[in-house]
Amino acid sequence: MTVAATDSYPIQVATKEQLKEALSIRVSVFVNIQKFPLEKEVDEYDSNALHMVMLEPVLDDRVVGTLRIINEGEVVRIGRIVLLPEYQFKGLGTKLLLHAEAHIANSPVYNQGLVTKLLSQCEKQAFYEKCGYKAIGDVFQYCAIVDMSPDIYPIHPASEAELKEAVKIRIHVFVDIQKFPLEEEVDKYDKSALHIVMLDPAQNNKVIGTLRVINTGTAAKIGRVVILPEYQGKGLGRRLLEYTEKYIANCEQFKQCAETKLGSQYDKRKFYEKCGYMARGDIYDELGCPHIWMHKTIDRISS
């Protein structure tokens, strides 16, 4: 699906019918995908909260994003911020949040409110910091997340059929969502590269993540690292990378390689730093997106 510019999506206070759609999105993302308990998702605050929705005009004003606002007197709490997976990474979350803040600032209902606050999942903290929020207090566990252990997703070198699925995932994320050109996505290196895939056994071993490795002689170059949007945020990307690094360390094909390296999108570099990679060199442009080279020494002792 091609997602239009952020200005194409109107935002408004939810009608009764739109609220039903908004709740369906919340259940789909927070319960079905992120595995939070249903009884925690729809709670006693929903009946008194103000609910805002983002609409898709070309799909009959379908609700594609939502949040709720709770008036606590001197504090206005924003929560349940969510976009459908296929509409993420396009600046729509920022637009939704800014619209809510403007509504709060200009509504007499919130004239006592001195500050907005929200509870962020730790992995989403950077997004809210970019929107002007600051973290206060210690990290805490809101509720247990169940049935999403990374260990339930097998990883191995791709078969021919799995490679076809992997390429479809790459096109969906890098071309359809991130808008990189199709002709650059599938290139001359794909035929000779090692392709690794992650599967979901509960979905008939559907491919949900992939990456490729190119042997440059001195380095194993990792690229096209991608997890389907609905599986992101659960440590699966890190596990896919760790598996690949161990595979490289023990594979005869890469015995001459001293390091793994990758060209990271600049805004994704923090993820790779957490995985032990170090940035090297200057930021460079690749297809209109800032990138930076990141390197990690191959550990053949512990592998």
CSV table of C-alpha atoms in Angstrom, one decimal:
chain,number,residue,atom,x,y,z
A,1,MET,CA,0.0,0.0,0.0
A,2,THR,CA,1.2,3.5,-0.8
A,3,VAL,CA,0.8,5.8,2.1
A,4,ALA,CA,0.2,9.5,1.2
A,5,ALA,CA,1.8,12.6,2.7
A,6,THR,CA,1.1,13.2,6.4
A,7,ASP,CA,-1.1,16.3,5.6
A,8,SER,CA,-3.6,14.0,3.8
A,9,TYR,CA,-4.9,12.4,7.0
A,10,PRO,CA,-7.5,14.4,9.0
A,11,ILE,CA,-7.6,14.1,12.8
A,12,GLN,CA,-10.7,14.7,14.9
A,13,VAL,CA,-12.5,13.8,18.1
A,14,ALA,CA,-13.9,10.3,17.6
A,15,THR,CA,-17.6,9.8,17.0
A,16,LYS,CA,-19.2,6.8,18.6
A,17,GLU,CA,-18.7,4.7,15.5
A,18,GLN,CA,-15.1,5.8,15.0
A,19,LEU,CA,-14.4,4.9,18.7
A,20,LYS,CA,-15.4,1.3,17.9
A,21,GLU,CA,-12.9,1.3,15.1
A,22,ALA,CA,-10.3,2.9,17.3
A,23,LEU,CA,-10.7,0.2,20.0
A,24,SER,CA,-10.4,-2.5,17.3
A,25,ILE,CA,-7.0,-1.0,16.3
A,26,ARG,CA,-5.9,-0.9,19.9
A,27,VAL,CA,-6.8,-4.5,20.4
A,28,SER,CA,-5.2,-5.5,17.1
A,29,VAL,CA,-1.9,-3.8,18.0
A,30,PHE,CA,-1.5,-3.9,21.7
A,31,VAL,CA,-3.3,-7.3,22.4
A,32,ASN,CA,-2.9,-9.4,19.2
A,33,ILE,CA,0.5,-8.2,18.2
A,34,GLN,CA,2.3,-6.9,21.3
A,35,LYS,CA,0.5,-9.4,23.6
A,36,PHE,CA,-0.7,-7.1,26.4
A,37,PRO,CA,-3.7,-8.6,28.2
A,38,LEU,CA,-7.1,-7.6,26.9
A,39,GLU,CA,-8.4,-6.7,30.3
A,40,LYS,CA,-5.7,-4.1,30.7
A,41,GLU,CA,-6.3,-2.6,27.2
A,42,VAL,CA,-9.9,-1.6,27.6
A,43,ASP,CA,-10.2,-0.1,31.1
A,44,GLU,CA,-12.3,2.1,33.3
A,45,TYR,CA,-10.7,5.3,31.9
A,46,ASP,CA,-12.1,4.7,28.3
A,47,SER,CA,-15.6,5.9,29.1
A,48,ASN,CA,-14.5,9.3,30.4
A,49,ALA,CA,-11.5,9.9,28.1
A,50,LEU,CA,-11.5,12.0,25.0
A,51,HIS,CA,-10.6,9.9,22.0
A,52,MET,CA,-8.9,11.3,18.9
A,53,VAL,CA,-8.7,9.5,15.6
A,54,MET,CA,-6.7,9.8,12.4
A,55,LEU,CA,-8.6,9.0,9.2
A,56,GLU,CA,-7.7,7.7,5.7
A,57,PRO,CA,-9.9,9.7,3.2
A,58,VAL,CA,-9.2,7.4,0.2
A,59,LEU,CA,-10.5,4.5,2.2
A,60,ASP,CA,-13.9,6.0,3.2
A,61,ASP,CA,-12.4,7.7,6.3
A,62,ARG,CA,-11.2,4.5,7.8
A,63,VAL,CA,-9.6,5.0,11.2
A,64,VAL,CA,-5.8,4.4,10.9
A,65,GLY,CA,-4.6,5.8,14.2
A,66,THR,CA,-5.9,6.8,17.6
A,67,LEU,CA,-5.0,8.1,21.1
A,68,ARG,CA,-6.9,9.0,24.2
A,69,ILE,CA,-6.7,12.0,26.6
A,70,ILE,CA,-7.5,11.9,30.3
A,71,ASN,CA,-7.9,15.1,32.3
A,72,GLU,CA,-6.3,14.7,35.7
A,73,GLY,CA,-6.5,18.3,36.7
A,74,GLU,CA,-3.0,19.8,36.7
A,75,VAL,CA,-1.8,17.0,34.4
A,76,VAL,CA,-3.3,15.9,31.2
A,77,ARG,CA,-2.4,12.3,30.4
A,78,ILE,CA,-2.1,11.1,26.8
A,79,GLY,CA,-2.2,7.3,26.2
A,80,ARG,CA,-3.1,4.4,23.9
A,81,ILE,CA,-1.2,6.0,21.0
A,82,VAL,CA,-1.3,3.7,18.1
A,83,LEU,CA,-1.2,3.5,14.3
A,84,LEU,CA,-2.0,0.6,12.1
A,85,PRO,CA,1.4,-1.1,11.3
A,86,GLU,CA,1.2,-0.2,7.6
A,87,TYR,CA,0.9,3.5,8.4
A,88,GLN,CA,3.9,3.6,10.8
A,89,PHE,CA,7.3,5.3,10.1
A,90,LYS,CA,5.7,8.1,8.0
A,91,GLY,CA,5.5,10.9,10.6
A,92,LEU,CA,1.8,10.2,11.3
A,93,GLY,CA,2.4,9.4,15.0
A,94,THR,CA,4.1,12.8,15.4
A,95,LYS,CA,1.2,14.5,13.6
A,96,LEU,CA,-1.4,12.8,15.8
A,97,LEU,CA,0.5,13.7,19.0
A,98,LEU,CA,1.0,17.3,18.0
A,99,HIS,CA,-2.7,17.6,17.1
A,100,ALA,CA,-3.7,16.3,20.5
A,101,GLU,CA,-1.4,18.7,22.3
A,102,ALA,CA,-2.9,21.6,20.3
A,103,HIS,CA,-6.4,20.5,21.1
A,104,ILE,CA,-5.5,20.4,24.8
A,105,ALA,CA,-3.8,23.8,24.7
A,106,ASN,CA,-6.9,25.4,23.1
A,107,SER,CA,-9.7,23.7,24.9
A,108,PRO,CA,-11.3,25.2,28.0
A,109,VAL,CA,-11.8,21.7,29.4
A,110,TYR,CA,-8.1,21.5,30.1
A,111,ASN,CA,-7.5,25.1,31.3
A,112,GLN,CA,-6.0,23.8,34.6
A,113,GLY,CA,-3.6,21.5,32.8
A,114,LEU,CA,0.1,22.5,33.3
A,115,VAL,CA,1.7,19.6,31.6
A,116,THR,CA,1.0,16.6,29.4
A,117,LYS,CA,2.4,13.2,30.4
A,118,LEU,CA,2.4,9.7,29.0
A,119,LEU,CA,3.7,6.3,29.8
A,120,SER,CA,6.1,5.2,27.0
A,121,GLN,CA,7.3,1.7,26.2
A,122,CYS,CA,11.1,2.0,26.7
A,123,GLU,CA,11.8,1.1,23.1
A,124,LYS,CA,9.6,4.0,22.0
A,125,GLN,CA,11.3,6.6,24.3
A,126,ALA,CA,13.4,8.1,21.5
A,127,PHE,CA,10.2,8.9,19.5
A,128,TYR,CA,8.7,10.9,22.4
A,129,GLU,CA,12.0,12.7,23.1
A,130,LYS,CA,11.9,13.9,19.5
A,131,CYS,CA,8.4,15.3,20.2
A,132,GLY,CA,9.7,17.3,23.2
A,133,TYR,CA,9.0,14.9,26.1
A,134,LYS,CA,11.5,14.1,28.9
A,135,ALA,CA,11.7,10.9,30.9
A,136,ILE,CA,11.1,11.2,34.6
A,137,GLY,CA,11.6,8.5,37.2
A,138,ASP,CA,12.8,4.9,36.8
A,139,VAL,CA,11.9,2.2,34.3
A,140,PHE,CA,9.0,0.1,35.5
A,141,GLN,CA,7.0,-2.9,34.2
A,142,TYR,CA,3.4,-2.0,33.3
A,143,CYS,CA,2.2,-5.5,32.8
A,144,ALA,CA,3.6,-8.8,31.7
A,145,ILE,CA,4.0,-9.5,28.1
A,146,VAL,CA,3.3,-13.2,27.3
A,147,ASP,CA,3.7,-15.6,24.4
A,148,MET,CA,6.3,-13.5,22.5
A,149,SER,CA,9.6,-15.2,23.6
A,150,PRO,CA,12.0,-14.7,20.7
A,151,ASP,CA,13.0,-18.3,21.1
A,152,ILE,CA,9.8,-19.5,19.5
A,153,TYR,CA,10.9,-18.1,16.1
A,154,PRO,CA,13.3,-20.4,14.3
A,155,ILE,CA,16.1,-18.9,12.2
A,156,HIS,CA,18.1,-20.5,9.4
A,157,PRO,CA,19.6,-19.9,5.9
A,158,ALA,CA,16.7,-19.4,3.5
A,159,SER,CA,15.5,-22.1,1.1
A,160,GLU,CA,14.6,-21.1,-2.4
A,161,ALA,CA,10.9,-20.7,-1.5
A,162,GLU,CA,11.7,-18.8,1.7
A,163,LEU,CA,13.9,-16.4,-0.2
A,164,LYS,CA,11.0,-15.4,-2.4
A,165,GLU,CA,9.0,-14.6,0.7
A,166,ALA,CA,12.0,-12.7,2.2
A,167,VAL,CA,12.2,-10.5,-0.9
A,168,LYS,CA,8.5,-9.8,-0.6
A,169,ILE,CA,9.0,-8.6,3.0
A,170,ARG,CA,11.9,-6.4,1.9
A,171,ILE,CA,9.8,-4.8,-0.9
A,172,HIS,CA,6.9,-4.3,1.5
A,173,VAL,CA,9.0,-2.5,4.2
A,174,PHE,CA,11.7,-0.8,2.2
A,175,VAL,CA,9.7,0.1,-1.0
A,176,ASP,CA,6.1,0.3,0.0
A,177,ILE,CA,6.6,1.8,3.5
A,178,GLN,CA,10.0,3.5,3.5
A,179,LYS,CA,9.7,4.5,-0.2
A,180,PHE,CA,13.1,3.3,-1.4
A,181,PRO,CA,13.1,2.6,-5.2
A,182,LEU,CA,12.2,-0.9,-6.2
A,183,GLU,CA,15.0,-1.1,-8.8
A,184,GLU,CA,17.5,-0.6,-6.0
A,185,GLU,CA,16.0,-3.1,-3.6
A,186,VAL,CA,16.6,-6.3,-5.5
A,187,ASP,CA,20.2,-6.0,-6.9
A,188,LYS,CA,23.1,-7.9,-8.4
A,189,TYR,CA,24.3,-9.0,-5.0
A,190,ASP,CA,21.2,-11.0,-4.1
A,191,LYS,CA,22.2,-14.0,-6.2
A,192,SER,CA,25.5,-14.6,-4.4
A,193,ALA,CA,24.5,-13.4,-0.9
A,194,LEU,CA,23.7,-15.6,2.0
A,195,HIS,CA,20.1,-15.0,3.0
A,196,ILE,CA,18.9,-15.7,6.6
A,197,VAL,CA,15.2,-15.9,7.5
A,198,MET,CA,13.1,-15.9,10.7
A,199,LEU,CA,9.9,-17.9,10.7
A,200,ASP,CA,6.6,-17.9,12.7
A,201,PRO,CA,5.6,-21.5,13.4
A,202,ALA,CA,2.1,-20.4,14.4
A,203,GLN,CA,1.6,-19.0,10.9
A,204,ASN,CA,2.7,-22.1,8.9
A,205,ASN,CA,6.3,-21.1,9.1
A,206,LYS,CA,5.6,-17.7,7.5
A,207,VAL,CA,8.8,-15.7,6.9
A,208,ILE,CA,8.6,-12.7,9.3
A,209,GLY,CA,12.2,-11.4,9.1
A,210,THR,CA,15.3,-11.6,6.9
A,211,LEU,CA,18.7,-10.2,6.2
A,212,ARG,CA,21.5,-11.0,3.7
A,213,VAL,CA,25.3,-11.4,4.1
A,214,ILE,CA,27.8,-10.5,1.4
A,215,ASN,CA,31.4,-11.8,1.6
A,216,THR,CA,33.7,-8.9,0.7
A,217,GLY,CA,36.9,-10.9,1.5
A,218,THR,CA,37.9,-9.0,4.6
A,219,ALA,CA,34.4,-8.4,6.0
A,220,ALA,CA,31.0,-10.0,6.1
A,221,LYS,CA,28.7,-7.2,5.0
A,222,ILE,CA,25.2,-7.5,6.6
A,223,GLY,CA,22.3,-5.8,4.9
A,224,ARG,CA,18.6,-5.7,4.1
A,225,VAL,CA,17.9,-6.3,7.8
A,226,VAL,CA,14.1,-6.3,8.2
A,227,ILE,CA,11.3,-7.6,10.5
A,228,LEU,CA,7.7,-7.3,9.5
A,229,PRO,CA,6.1,-4.3,11.3
A,230,GLU,CA,3.7,-6.3,13.3
A,231,TYR,CA,6.6,-8.3,14.8
A,232,GLN,CA,8.9,-5.4,15.6
A,233,GLY,CA,9.6,-4.1,19.1
A,234,LYS,CA,10.1,-7.6,20.6
A,235,GLY,CA,13.8,-8.2,20.3
A,236,LEU,CA,13.5,-10.3,17.2
A,237,GLY,CA,15.8,-8.1,15.1
A,238,ARG,CA,18.5,-8.4,17.7
A,239,ARG,CA,18.1,-12.2,17.8
A,240,LEU,CA,18.2,-12.4,14.0
A,241,LEU,CA,21.4,-10.4,14.0
A,242,GLU,CA,23.0,-12.5,16.8
A,243,TYR,CA,22.2,-15.8,15.0
A,244,THR,CA,23.8,-14.4,11.8
A,245,GLU,CA,27.0,-13.3,13.6
A,246,LYS,CA,27.4,-16.8,15.1
A,247,TYR,CA,26.7,-18.4,11.8
A,248,ILE,CA,29.4,-16.2,10.2
A,249,ALA,CA,31.9,-17.0,12.9
A,250,ASN,CA,31.5,-20.7,12.4
A,251,CYS,CA,31.2,-20.8,8.6
A,252,GLU,CA,34.1,-21.8,6.4
A,253,GLN,CA,32.8,-19.4,3.7
A,254,PHE,CA,33.6,-16.4,6.0
A,255,LYS,CA,36.8,-17.6,7.6
A,256,GLN,CA,38.9,-14.8,6.1
A,257,CYS,CA,36.6,-12.1,7.4
A,258,ALA,CA,37.8,-10.2,10.4
A,259,GLU,CA,34.6,-8.3,11.0
A,260,THR,CA,31.0,-7.8,10.2
A,261,LYS,CA,29.9,-4.4,8.9
A,262,LEU,CA,26.7,-2.8,7.7
A,263,GLY,CA,25.4,0.5,6.4
A,264,SER,CA,22.8,1.6,9.0
A,265,GLN,CA,20.1,4.1,8.4
A,266,TYR,CA,21.3,6.9,10.6
A,267,ASP,CA,18.1,6.9,12.8
A,268,LYS,CA,18.5,3.1,13.4
A,269,ARG,CA,22.2,3.3,14.6
A,270,LYS,CA,21.2,3.1,18.3
A,271,PHE,CA,19.8,-0.4,17.7
A,272,TYR,CA,23.1,-1.5,16.2
A,273,GLU,CA,25.1,0.1,18.9
A,274,LYS,CA,23.1,-1.9,21.5
A,275,CYS,CA,24.1,-5.0,19.5
A,276,GLY,CA,27.8,-4.1,19.8
A,277,TYR,CA,28.5,-2.2,16.6
A,278,MET,CA,30.5,0.9,16.4
A,279,ALA,CA,30.0,3.7,13.9
A,280,ARG,CA,33.0,4.5,11.7
A,281,GLY,CA,33.4,7.3,9.2
A,282,ASP,CA,31.1,10.1,8.1
A,283,ILE,CA,27.4,10.1,7.5
A,284,TYR,CA,26.7,9.4,3.8
A,285,ASP,CA,23.6,9.7,1.6
A,286,GLU,CA,22.1,6.6,0.1
A,287,LEU,CA,19.0,7.1,-2.0
A,288,GLY,CA,18.1,10.3,-0.1
A,289,CYS,CA,18.4,8.7,3.4
A,290,PRO,CA,21.3,9.4,5.8
A,291,HIS,CA,23.4,6.3,6.5
A,292,ILE,CA,26.5,5.5,8.5
A,293,TRP,CA,28.9,2.5,8.4
A,294,MET,CA,29.0,0.4,11.5
A,295,HIS,CA,31.5,-2.4,12.4
A,296,LYS,CA,31.9,-5.2,14.8
A,297,THR,CA,34.8,-7.6,15.2
A,298,ILE,CA,33.9,-11.3,14.6
A,299,ASP,CA,34.1,-13.2,17.9
A,300,ARG,CA,35.2,-16.8,17.0
A,301,ILE,CA,36.1,-17.7,20.6
A,302,SER,CA,32.7,-17.5,22.3
A,303,SER,CA,30.8,-18.6,19.1
